[in-house]
Amino acid sequence: MASFKPTKIHVYPKLGEKVTQDTLYWKNYKAPIQIKQFGAVSNVAFSPVAPYNFAVTAFTRIHIYGPFSQEPIKSFTRFKDTAYSGRFRSDGQLLVAGCEDSVVRLFDVGGKTALRMFKGHTKAVHLTDFTSDRYQIVTGSDDYSCRLWDIPNATELNTYREHTDYIRCGVTSKLNRDLFITGSYDHTVKLFDVRTDKSVMTMDHEQPVESLLLYPSEGLLVSAGGRFVKVWDLLKQGQPLVSLRNHHKTVTCLCLSKNGERLLSASLDRHVKVYNTTNYKVVHNFDYPASILSLALAPYDESIVVGMTNSVLSIKHKKSPSESKDSTSQQRRRPSYRMFVKGKNYIPKQDDFLVGKQVKEHLAKHDKQLKKFNVSKALDTALESWTRRRKPEVTVAVIKELNRRGTLKNALAGRDEQELSRILNFLIGNLVDARFTLVLVTPAEMILDIYRSIIGQSPVIDRQLLRLHELLERELDYQRELLEVLGMLDTLFASSLPRNAVECSGISGLVLRFVEREQCSETEIYQ
Amino acid sequence: MVEHADIRVVHRGGSKINFRAPVISDDSRLLLCASGECVKVYSTSTEECVHHLRAHTDVVTGVVLRPSNHLQVYSCSMDGTIRLWDFTDAILIKTYVIGQPIYSIYASAQHNGMFHLVAVHLQQSTEQLVEARELSVVISHVSSNPAAIAFGRAGEYLASTKGLQLEVFFLKKQKSNRFSLKEENKKGRKNTFSCVTCHPTDDCIATGHEDGQIRLWRNFSHKKEYTYSTLHWHHTTVGSLCFTPEGTNLLSGGVESVLVQWRYNQDTQRDFLPRLGAAITHVTVSPDGTLFTTTHSDNSKSCYTLTAQALLICLYCSRESIETDLLIDPRSKALVMNGKPGHLQFYSLQRDKLMYNLDIVQQEYIYQSDLQQFEVVKAAFNSSGNWLATVEREQKDAELELNLKLWAFDDQTQSFVLNTTISAPHENRITALCFSPATDSQTTTVLVSSSKDGHFKAWQLTYLQYEGPCWSCDFVGAYHGLVPSCCCFSADGSLLAVSFQEVVTVWSSASWELLTTLSQPPGDIRDLCFGQLSCSKYLLGTSTSNLLLCWNLLTCSCKITAPLLMYTSLPTFAVIAASFSSLLSVFVFKPSEPRPIFSQKAVCSGKVMRAVFAPREEMLESCEESSQWLNRCQLYFLSQHMDLMTFTTKAEEDKLMDSSKQLVIDDTVAMTPFHLLLGKRRKEREDSARPYTAGLPMSLTHVSSPSQLLQTPAHVLPSTSYLCSMFVRSLLISVTDNRSVTQYSYSTNTHSSAFTGFILHGSTSVPK
């Protein structure tokens, strides 16, 4: 006498990304804190010293936020027009910012009014930065010039007019006080040496340059512009190393993770991509609700701060180690190990008569009914609201089992309005799910067969049937479109791979699978 | 073609045991069942086959205990004889020749000194009664089904059913009463009788019907005033009915595979024993009523007592064809084929016993006759036995559901564990499945499946970082939209041959490139295999136009085309291809030679269903040219009657005879309370007696002189040969262990020095 075998619940493969070390690392952040700003957030900069405050430049203000506060601990509001590029000095005491009114302002982080005003540019200043000796400021402006200023006496030291378009980004060397790099809309990136009057290196990015980043070793330079992120080797006279094209809109901001192992790029396409800096493959991806203008990573990756065009600042803090183990600590405390081994290691003596403990088989509710051949009740238990919503695969498995036994029709027949509408609800929810479609088509057809005569008697059922009808119509349209796409792709692949018929069929299978997956995600989105 | 006298076809097990109802001996220790041409005697406690009663020349159709002597049994056969056996010692006592095929036999206990026999001959439809050697017809027009006739209380009457008629024949009055039912009653049920049994102490006949009803007939001695009551639980035909010896319970079984126990005269009380494995064909109760035996359509037998149960299975055979083919598990060397529905059975060839069933489908089996269920249709092992691939199929109207499952061998549990399930691996039926032979551990194992949808797919083992190994599709191949029929890897795993109708394509397994195509029209390719060892350059195939084809892959030329009526061709362990022709002849070829090296005609009666080469445990050393092919492997084949046969040489047979003389487990002493008391005491006594002999080597090693041993009376000593080897060994140990002691003994004791001298000279004779 064999025991009853429970209904097999099919385990469906999870769609979406695979779990890697990187996904685990980058998913280990809390839900984002969103702070509304007065305008698009154009720049976010972290203070390099301890509490790691950060300056957020948005519209005519610069706010300084502490690492955990949601209210700004400091605000600089003395701008006549839109402020740009608020950056900290390496000691965290001073802050410099450009402005649409072409005046560069220098603030004391503790004070309120500007310590110095550097006037000389004729148009908006988008780039401001301190040199590594902390006494000079580099600025770049829309008047195609970049200038070097002396902080103590607020004088202009030098002017470079080599760019032929707006200068929108730049970076100063942290190791050498004489070097700084600027990127411009004339597609070039230029490296300047203060000791000479001219640029010493020019790199062609081929797109308007939006952002620049130096590696901590300063041997490599990363530039972003258009859809491209390019890496240059400065030690080899600015030789291009890699060109990355992973965004489908302009890349606006770049940043490095704590030890330089990962590079992050933010784009107007609302994504932040994380690259591995050894092979420059995308290892992770963040989605944001709006186009991203600025991105900054706190030291030690403690938080990710992103500023968007919809004037929202999004801050994600890293989970503390205790919180990341949250799920385990929340579990009920189990009895100790000693409890479990109690009596288990007892060795029976020779004369002992051993009475084995009967293992009670545990069956799920629907299995209990199936064991007794109560088909309608089995379907009822499988359609209980919790199962139906949380574990549709269980309901589908029971329907499949009933169909296998040839008793699905009996189980579906003879139901009142309420029960029938519950079944129809489930069908409407899951019929177009690619994983369940094959199974659920049969009960849908059976319901139509069984209850054909009562159509028109109940408004609830009629409405649901109409919805089902609409759903199927739309699904058919989807399928038609997808087949069209498939046909197009097949012709493309056929023309690019003229070798033999065998390989093509393999690829079309692959494409089909891809399309199926897309279809799944599309239906999910649709729902 | 040469016939070889020293190679014979021998029966190796299998065979049906569910053909007729089994018989349980009076003491419930032995179970006798008709199995092919012999009667097998099983022990109910150990499940071992104790004896084979062999003498009949055709299928045995009935076994019945001799009423006057419970240690003897009658068996009848289609060859027209009835034989009387002593089944405890397997001795043939008497043979009665009837001269006509006998379909069943019945005996009545009340007719002393004679036995009643009902023999049914189909042509004449007569029933014959034999007393000694005289025949007389009792009832004519009876059914050939043995369940359709039963002896009534104290052998006074005989109940026989056929179609819609129940006939009760009173032996004393020599008259019969007939009762017939209407063809179909109101609800359109079928009333045809399926089985009949009589109450042992009461005048009551129970009949089973095709609509699942059981009728209890009473008062049938009157033609008009008979009555019957109905019991209904079964939803289809009642397969078997049986009263317990006291008549308190009625047992019934059918397709539902539920044993139902009805209380006699209390119709509402029923007990069930559900999920017995397969449709019940016979139910028997032992004469003392403690043991029930159910026989199932899948060739298994179960014995149930009130608490425990034992299962006796020869070789599961539920279906007509074995879809998975015969396979050999490389690890356990067991024969693997379809078993219970949705299972694979592992069958030990050495012991003719089922090892275990592996549940492939893992679904509750619904016992319903017209229901399509998942069936295991293909299976394949990889060369090391670590992986098992199975395909299960469910055909429901137009829908086809396929599952490809891959099982990994788990060393801890010593069984296969499901690793990957691929639902719908192909769009149509899978025609072939094969693993690449793993040449070393570096190369990943590849599974190739070919399907009627025109593609073949290669599945590769991939290692996921967090989930362990699993299988995924690596390559999909096709050839001009033709349907692939079979596939095969070369011995080193570098080449894959896939046949597409009449074309054989050869692919490189490393790059999945099409290397060459071979074809030899007319006729589609039916089987494919590569040669092995020295013949690895040959690719062999059979085609539907009855040709055996052999391609040399180095020259890509077709070498042999032997016009033979092929039935099947098989790859071999060594360098041989064997083929069965439709004339039931076996030919064994070496791929490099055009002439067969062995052939034998008419290997068995009926069709050969499947065949397989099994590697031998130990190689034979036969120098004869003709039997060399049997040195490394054995060819097993399965006949239509589920008999497993093989070829053996004479030398091997002799060896087997010697080893088969081993003792059968002794279970002659019943486990009574007395045995528990006395047996224990006897055992203790044995134990207390044993230290004397068992302690001998101990005492010898320490006793300096063996004179002590020699002084003990001779009748309490064990045999001299036993003592001698022990004695000599004890001396050897003392020499190596402690030199000073031996030197001492050497100088003082002349006896021991004499013994050492003997050992050094290698002499085997020992002075007494």
mmCIF file of C-alpha atoms in Angstrom, chain A residues 1-8 10 18-21 24 351 361 371 373 400-407 438 442 499-503 505-506 512-513, chain B residues 273-276 304 309 343 359 361-366 368 371-374 392 394 396 399 401 405 421 423 455 465-466 475-478 507 512-513:
data_model
loop_
_atom_site.group_PDB
_atom_site.id
_atom_site.type_symbol
_atom_site.label_atom_id
_atom_site.label_comp_id
_atom_site.label_asym_id
_atom_site.label_seq_id
_atom_site.Cartn_x
_atom_site.Cartn_y
_atom_site.Cartn_z
ATOM 1 C CA MET A 1 0.000 0.000 0.000
ATOM 2 C CA ALA A 2 1.736 3.083 -1.214
ATOM 3 C CA SER A 3 1.194 6.426 0.417
ATOM 4 C CA PHE A 4 -0.561 9.247 -1.371
ATOM 5 C CA LYS A 5 1.750 11.327 -3.483
ATOM 6 C CA PRO A 6 0.997 15.020 -3.091
ATOM 7 C CA THR A 7 0.278 17.195 -6.094
ATOM 8 C CA LYS A 8 3.466 18.379 -7.658
ATOM 9 C CA HIS A 10 5.761 23.237 -10.600
ATOM 10 C CA LYS A 18 20.825 36.602 -11.713
ATOM 11 C CA VAL A 19 22.098 36.907 -8.182
ATOM 12 C CA THR A 20 25.783 37.775 -8.060
ATOM 13 C CA GLN A 21 28.056 39.217 -5.415
ATOM 14 C CA LEU A 24 23.956 41.433 -3.234
ATOM 15 C CA ASP A 351 16.955 -6.880 25.011
ATOM 16 C CA GLU A 361 2.439 12.431 6.665
ATOM 17 C CA LYS A 371 -6.939 11.977 -1.816
ATOM 18 C CA PHE A 373 -11.507 12.270 -4.729
ATOM 19 C CA LYS A 400 -3.712 20.646 -13.920
ATOM 20 C CA GLU A 401 -4.032 17.649 -11.640
ATOM 21 C CA LEU A 402 -7.819 17.688 -11.964
ATOM 22 C CA ASN A 403 -7.468 17.876 -15.714
ATOM 23 C CA ARG A 404 -5.099 14.925 -15.643
ATOM 24 C CA ARG A 405 -7.620 12.928 -13.677
ATOM 25 C CA GLY A 406 -10.280 13.857 -16.196
ATOM 26 C CA THR A 407 -12.494 15.380 -13.507
ATOM 27 C CA LEU A 438 -1.329 26.380 -21.428
ATOM 28 C CA THR A 442 -8.723 24.300 -20.747
ATOM 29 C CA ARG A 499 26.539 30.281 -43.185
ATOM 30 C CA ASN A 500 24.100 27.444 -42.895
ATOM 31 C CA ALA A 501 20.562 26.760 -42.035
ATOM 32 C CA VAL A 502 21.334 24.824 -38.902
ATOM 33 C CA GLU A 503 22.754 27.671 -36.899
ATOM 34 C CA SER A 505 17.360 27.796 -36.463
ATOM 35 C CA GLY A 506 19.279 27.767 -33.217
ATOM 36 C CA LEU A 512 11.955 33.245 -29.608
ATOM 37 C CA ARG A 513 12.882 32.602 -26.020
ATOM 38 C CA LEU B 273 -6.721 -1.276 1.520
ATOM 39 C CA PRO B 274 -6.080 1.395 -1.109
ATOM 40 C CA ARG B 275 -3.263 2.091 -3.594
ATOM 41 C CA LEU B 276 -1.954 -1.422 -3.976
ATOM 42 C CA TYR B 304 -0.798 -9.013 3.558
ATOM 43 C CA GLN B 309 2.997 -6.859 4.284
ATOM 44 C CA HIS B 343 8.503 4.186 -12.458
ATOM 45 C CA ASP B 359 9.641 7.028 -9.100
ATOM 46 C CA VAL B 361 6.743 10.822 -12.675
ATOM 47 C CA GLN B 362 6.189 11.570 -8.968
ATOM 48 C CA GLN B 363 2.498 11.871 -9.356
ATOM 49 C CA GLU B 364 -0.398 10.085 -7.767
ATOM 50 C CA TYR B 365 -1.425 7.266 -10.084
ATOM 51 C CA ILE B 366 -5.157 7.181 -10.680
ATOM 52 C CA GLN B 368 -8.877 4.150 -13.914
ATOM 53 C CA LEU B 371 -7.241 7.444 -18.277
ATOM 54 C CA GLN B 372 -4.121 8.590 -20.082
ATOM 55 C CA GLN B 373 -1.281 8.984 -17.631
ATOM 56 C CA PHE B 374 2.334 9.993 -17.730
ATOM 57 C CA GLU B 392 7.951 11.083 -19.656
ATOM 58 C CA GLU B 394 1.338 12.190 -21.566
ATOM 59 C CA LYS B 396 -4.150 13.556 -24.145
ATOM 60 C CA GLU B 399 -2.082 17.686 -26.605
ATOM 61 C CA GLU B 401 3.033 16.860 -22.654
ATOM 62 C CA LYS B 405 14.205 14.894 -16.269
ATOM 63 C CA THR B 421 13.175 19.099 -14.943
ATOM 64 C CA SER B 423 9.160 20.754 -19.355
ATOM 65 C CA HIS B 455 15.383 19.064 -34.301
ATOM 66 C CA GLN B 465 27.253 29.897 -8.769
ATOM 67 C CA TYR B 466 24.681 29.546 -6.047
ATOM 68 C CA PHE B 475 22.713 23.578 -29.237
ATOM 69 C CA VAL B 476 19.753 22.988 -31.512
ATOM 70 C CA GLY B 477 20.451 21.214 -34.760
ATOM 71 C CA ALA B 478 18.418 20.261 -37.800
ATOM 72 C CA TRP B 507 28.671 16.144 -36.214
ATOM 73 C CA TRP B 512 28.669 21.348 -33.374
ATOM 74 C CA GLU B 513 29.744 21.460 -37.005
#
